[in-house]
PDB file of C-alpha atoms in Angstrom:
ATOM      1  CA  MET A 837     102.230  84.734 151.113  1.00 45.00           C
ATOM      2  CA  ARG A 838     100.359  82.671 149.466  1.00 44.00           C
ATOM      3  CA  THR A 839      98.505  84.494 147.081  1.00 48.00           C
ATOM      4  CA  ASN A 840     102.135  85.959 146.279  1.00 48.00           C
ATOM      5  CA  HIS A 841     103.322  82.301 145.418  1.00 52.00           C
ATOM      6  CA  ILE A 842     100.451  81.724 143.267  1.00 51.00           C
ATOM      7  CA  ASP A 843     101.510  85.296 141.385  1.00 53.00           C
ATOM      8  CA  ASP A 844     104.722  84.271 141.329  1.00 57.00           C
ATOM      9  CA  GLN A 845     103.789  80.870 138.625  1.00 62.00           C
ATOM     10  CA  LYS A 846     101.766  82.462 137.528  1.00 58.00           C
ATOM     11  CA  ASP A 847     104.134  84.872 135.611  1.00 58.00           C
ATOM     12  CA  LEU A 848     106.207  81.623 135.448  1.00 61.00           C
ATOM     13  CA  SER A 849     103.712  79.946 133.561  1.00 65.00           C
ATOM     14  CA  LEU A 850     103.988  83.040 131.190  1.00 60.00           C
ATOM     15  CA  ILE A 851     107.330  83.514 130.906  1.00 63.00           C
ATOM     16  CA  LYS A 852     107.568  79.820 129.694  1.00 63.00           C
ATOM     17  CA  GLY A 853     104.790  80.067 127.430  1.00 64.00           C
ATOM     18  CA  LEU A 854     106.334  83.665 125.833  1.00 61.00           C
ATOM     19  CA  ASP A 855     109.167  81.100 125.488  1.00 61.00           C
ATOM     20  CA  ALA A 856     107.397  77.997 123.515  1.00 61.00           C
ATOM     21  CA  GLN A 857     105.158  81.128 121.521  1.00 57.00           C
ATOM     22  CA  CYS A 858     108.994  82.392 120.782  1.00 57.00           C
ATOM     23  CA  LYS A 859     110.522  78.529 120.166  1.00 56.00           C
ATOM     24  CA  LEU A 860     106.723  78.674 117.293  1.00 50.00           C
ATOM     25  CA  PHE A 861     107.345  81.769 115.558  1.00 50.00           C
ATOM     26  CA  SER A 862     111.559  81.181 115.630  1.00 53.00           C
ATOM     27  CA  ILE A 863     109.977  78.263 113.971  1.00 44.00           C
ATOM     28  CA  LYS A 864     107.861  80.176 110.952  1.00 45.00           C
ATOM     29  CA  SER A 865     109.567  83.257 111.797  1.00 48.00           C
ATOM     30  CA  ASN A 866     109.483  85.115 107.927  1.00 48.00           C
ATOM     31  CA  LYS A 867     105.150  84.822 109.197  1.00 50.00           C
ATOM     32  CA  PHE A 868     106.103  86.454 113.057  1.00 48.00           C
ATOM     33  CA  TYR A 869     107.750  89.157 111.395  1.00 49.00           C
ATOM     34  CA  LYS A 870     105.395  90.308 108.580  1.00 49.00           C
ATOM     35  CA  ARG A 871     102.791  90.373 111.150  1.00 48.00           C
ATOM     36  CA  ALA A 872     103.891  91.297 114.395  1.00 55.00           C
ATOM     37  CA  ASN A 873     103.841  94.477 116.449  1.00 75.00           C
ATOM     38  CA  LYS A 874     108.157  95.261 116.387  1.00 76.00           C
ATOM     39  CA  GLU A 875     107.515  96.598 120.257  1.00 77.00           C
ATOM     40  CA  LEU A 876     106.408  93.262 120.932  1.00 80.00           C
ATOM     41  CA  GLU A 877     109.118  92.111 119.260  1.00 80.00           C
ATOM     42  CA  VAL A 878     111.227  93.810 121.343  1.00 79.00           C
ATOM     43  CA  VAL A 879     109.434  93.282 125.422  1.00 81.00           C
ATOM     44  CA  ILE A 880     109.590  89.543 124.083  1.00 83.00           C
ATOM     45  CA  ARG A 881     112.596  89.509 124.087  1.00 83.00           C
ATOM     46  CA  ALA A 882     114.187  91.527 126.312  1.00 82.00           C
ATOM     47  CA  ILE A 883     111.829  89.520 128.827  1.00 84.00           C
ATOM     48  CA  LEU A 884     113.855  86.080 127.024  1.00 84.00           C
ATOM     49  CA  ALA A 885     116.996  87.677 127.089  1.00 83.00           C
ATOM     50  CA  GLN A 886     116.568  88.807 131.707  1.00 83.00           C
ATOM     51  CA  ARG A 887     114.990  85.066 131.878  1.00 83.00           C
ATOM     52  CA  ARG A 888     118.545  83.595 130.897  1.00 84.00           C
ATOM     53  CA  SER A 889     120.689  86.583 132.287  1.00 84.00           C
ATOM     54  CA  GLY A 890     118.925  88.032 134.857  1.00 80.00           C
ATOM     55  CA  GLY A 891     118.191  90.517 136.348  1.00 78.00           C
ATOM     56  CA  ASN A 892     116.040  92.891 137.688  1.00 82.00           C
ATOM     57  CA  LEU A 893     112.184  92.371 135.392  1.00 82.00           C
ATOM     58  CA  ALA A 894     110.941  96.200 136.504  1.00 84.00           C
ATOM     59  CA  ASP A 895     114.150  98.285 136.068  1.00 86.00           C
ATOM     60  CA  LEU A 896     113.867  95.993 132.770  1.00 85.00           C
ATOM     61  CA  LEU A 897     110.739  96.066 132.037  1.00 85.00           C
ATOM     62  CA  GLU A 898     109.868 100.443 133.246  1.00 88.00           C
ATOM     63  CA  THR A 899     113.325 100.649 130.627  1.00 87.00           C
ATOM     64  CA  MET A 900     111.032  99.318 127.770  1.00 86.00           C
ATOM     65  CA  GLU A 901     107.933 101.858 128.758  1.00 87.00           C
ATOM     66  CA  ASP A 902     109.726 104.532 128.308  1.00 89.00           C
ATOM     67  CA  THR A 903     111.452 103.614 124.815  1.00 86.00           C
ATOM     68  CA  ILE A 904     108.220 102.206 123.202  1.00 85.00           C
ATOM     69  CA  ARG A 905     106.593 105.867 124.893  1.00 89.00           C
ATOM     70  CA  GLY A 906     109.153 107.646 122.616  1.00 89.00           C
ATOM     71  CA  ARG A 907     109.196 105.327 118.968  1.00 85.00           C
ATOM     72  CA  VAL A 908     105.604 106.298 119.448  1.00 85.00           C
ATOM     73  CA  ARG A 909     105.685 110.187 119.429  1.00 90.00           C
ATOM     74  CA  ILE A 910     108.112 109.703 116.928  1.00 88.00           C
ATOM     75  CA  LEU A 911     105.502 107.731 114.730  1.00 85.00           C
ATOM     76  CA  GLU A 912     102.769 110.371 115.664  1.00 88.00           C
ATOM     77  CA  GLU A 913     105.224 113.524 115.015  1.00 88.00           C
ATOM     78  CA  LEU A 914     106.253 112.029 111.141  1.00 87.00           C
ATOM     79  CA  HIS A 915     102.505 111.474 111.433  1.00 86.00           C
ATOM     80  CA  THR A 916     101.633 115.360 111.207  1.00 87.00           C
ATOM     81  CA  LEU A 917     104.801 116.109 109.137  1.00 84.00           C
ATOM     82  CA  THR A 918     103.887 113.632 106.239  1.00 86.00           C
ATOM     83  CA  ALA A 919      99.915 115.400 106.302  1.00 88.00           C
ATOM     84  CA  GLN A 920     100.383 118.188 104.037  1.00 86.00           C
ATOM     85  CA  GLY A 921     102.185 115.289 101.411  1.00 85.00           C
ATOM     86  CA  ARG A 922      98.968 112.978 101.985  1.00 87.00           C
ATOM     87  CA  MET A 923      96.676 115.428 101.271  1.00 90.00           C
ATOM     88  CA  SER A 924      98.789 116.732  97.877  1.00 88.00           C
ATOM     89  CA  SER A 925      99.090 112.914  97.123  1.00 88.00           C
ATOM     90  CA  TRP A 926      95.176 113.144  96.554  1.00 90.00           C
ATOM     91  CA  ILE A 927      94.008 115.879  94.747  1.00 92.00           C
ATOM     92  CA  ILE A 928      97.553 115.512  92.428  1.00 89.00           C
ATOM     93  CA  THR A 929      96.037 112.058  91.725  1.00 90.00           C
ATOM     94  CA  LEU A 930      91.718 112.711  92.520  1.00 92.00           C
ATOM     95  CA  LEU A 931      91.851 116.007  89.341  1.00 93.00           C
ATOM     96  CA  PRO A 932      92.571 114.862  86.610  1.00 92.00           C
ATOM     97  CA  VAL A 933      89.842 113.349  87.273  1.00 91.00           C
ATOM     98  CA  GLY A 934      86.895 115.662  88.550  1.00 93.00           C
ATOM     99  CA  LEU A 935      87.862 116.962  85.791  1.00 92.00           C
ATOM    100  CA  GLY A 936      87.704 114.620  83.243  1.00 90.00           C
ATOM    101  CA  LEU A 937      84.385 113.961  84.549  1.00 91.00           C
ATOM    102  CA  TYR A 938      83.491 117.818  84.701  1.00 93.00           C
ATOM    103  CA  LEU A 939      84.779 118.395  80.963  1.00 90.00           C
ATOM    104  CA  ALA A 940      81.888 114.846  79.670  1.00 89.00           C
ATOM    105  CA  LEU A 941      79.181 116.625  82.468  1.00 91.00           C
ATOM    106  CA  VAL A 942      79.270 119.867  81.149  1.00 92.00           C
ATOM    107  CA  ASN A 943      80.649 119.979  77.762  1.00 88.00           C
ATOM    108  CA  SER A 944      79.974 116.820  76.049  1.00 87.00           C
ATOM    109  CA  GLU A 945      80.522 117.213  72.942  1.00 90.00           C
ATOM    110  CA  TYR A 946      84.041 118.552  73.884  1.00 88.00           C
ATOM    111  CA  PHE A 947      85.169 116.063  75.850  1.00 86.00           C
ATOM    112  CA  ALA A 948      83.359 113.047  72.781  1.00 89.00           C
ATOM    113  CA  PRO A 949      85.977 112.585  71.102  1.00 89.00           C
ATOM    114  CA  MET A 950      88.438 111.313  74.314  1.00 88.00           C
ATOM    115  CA  LEU A 951      85.543 108.531  74.620  1.00 88.00           C
ATOM    116  CA  GLU A 952      84.359 107.471  71.185  1.00 92.00           C
ATOM    117  CA  HIS A 953      88.240 107.650  69.029  1.00 92.00           C
ATOM    118  CA  PRO A 954      90.865 105.553  69.642  1.00 93.00           C
ATOM    119  CA  LEU A 955      93.355 107.971  69.946  1.00 94.00           C
ATOM    120  CA  GLY A 956      91.219 109.563  72.795  1.00 92.00           C
ATOM    121  CA  TRP A 957      90.992 105.549  75.019  1.00 93.00           C
ATOM    122  CA  ALA A 958      94.221 105.854  74.004  1.00 95.00           C
ATOM    123  CA  LEU A 959      95.701 108.562  76.215  1.00 94.00           C
ATOM    124  CA  LEU A 960      92.552 108.050  78.751  1.00 93.00           C
ATOM    125  CA  PHE A 961      94.494 104.625  79.233  1.00 96.00           C
ATOM    126  CA  VAL A 962      98.279 105.957  79.464  1.00 96.00           C
ATOM    127  CA  GLY A 963      97.397 109.101  81.543  1.00 94.00           C
ATOM    128  CA  SER A 964      95.096 106.948  83.681  1.00 93.00           C
ATOM    129  CA  VAL A 965      98.834 104.801  83.912  1.00 95.00           C
ATOM    130  CA  SER A 966     100.100 107.793  84.852  1.00 94.00           C
ATOM    131  CA  ILE A 967      98.319 108.542  87.444  1.00 93.00           C
ATOM    132  CA  ILE A 968      98.286 105.774  89.074  1.00 93.00           C
ATOM    133  CA  ILE A 969     103.055 105.296  88.196  1.00 94.00           C
ATOM    134  CA  GLY A 970     102.535 108.772  90.036  1.00 91.00           C
ATOM    135  CA  TRP A 971     101.093 107.858  93.394  1.00 90.00           C
ATOM    136  CA  VAL A 972     102.267 105.572  93.425  1.00 92.00           C
ATOM    137  CA  ILE A 973     105.862 107.162  93.308  1.00 91.00           C
ATOM    138  CA  ILE A 974     104.353 109.337  96.421  1.00 89.00           C
ATOM    139  CA  GLN A 975     103.566 107.739  98.098  1.00 88.00           C
ATOM    140  CA  LYS A 976     106.797 105.935  98.044  1.00 89.00           C
ATOM    141  CA  ILE A 977     108.079 109.243  98.934  1.00 87.00           C
ATOM    142  CA  ILE A 978     105.753 109.904 102.469  1.00 85.00           C
ATOM    143  CA  ARG A 979     106.242 106.647 104.089  1.00 83.00           C
ATOM    144  CA  ILE A 980     108.752 106.819 106.903  1.00 78.00           C
ATOM    145  CA  GLU A 981     109.928 103.790 109.069  1.00 73.00           C
ATOM    146  CA  VAL A 982     111.027 104.091 112.138  1.00 64.00           C
TER     147      VAL A 982
END
């Protein structure tokens, strides 16, 4: 019986600590929402709401577990489905760079005007900027938030 009392005190102190942390986080809400794990935020808010309103904490935690497991499963599926897009972005980004290096090493006379003439420098600059912009756009297309 005494160990249950101690465990209850530990649980109560944990929840009080979470409550104090949430109050601190609400003061610094922007930093908390940007950096914290979304699942952790949901669990903390659910525990605090359960503490205020009452109810069965075990059922709440089981429901939260199912929700988080479903979210992780969906994230893994999305990661798998976007693998082709990620690989394509790297290939499309590195192909012009690799081709330029290949031409510079294999036939330096053919590639020399790109490195020696101001028009070649301008073309290399525009090409580099286009590659970076294309890579950023592809990354935005691939990135899906759940």
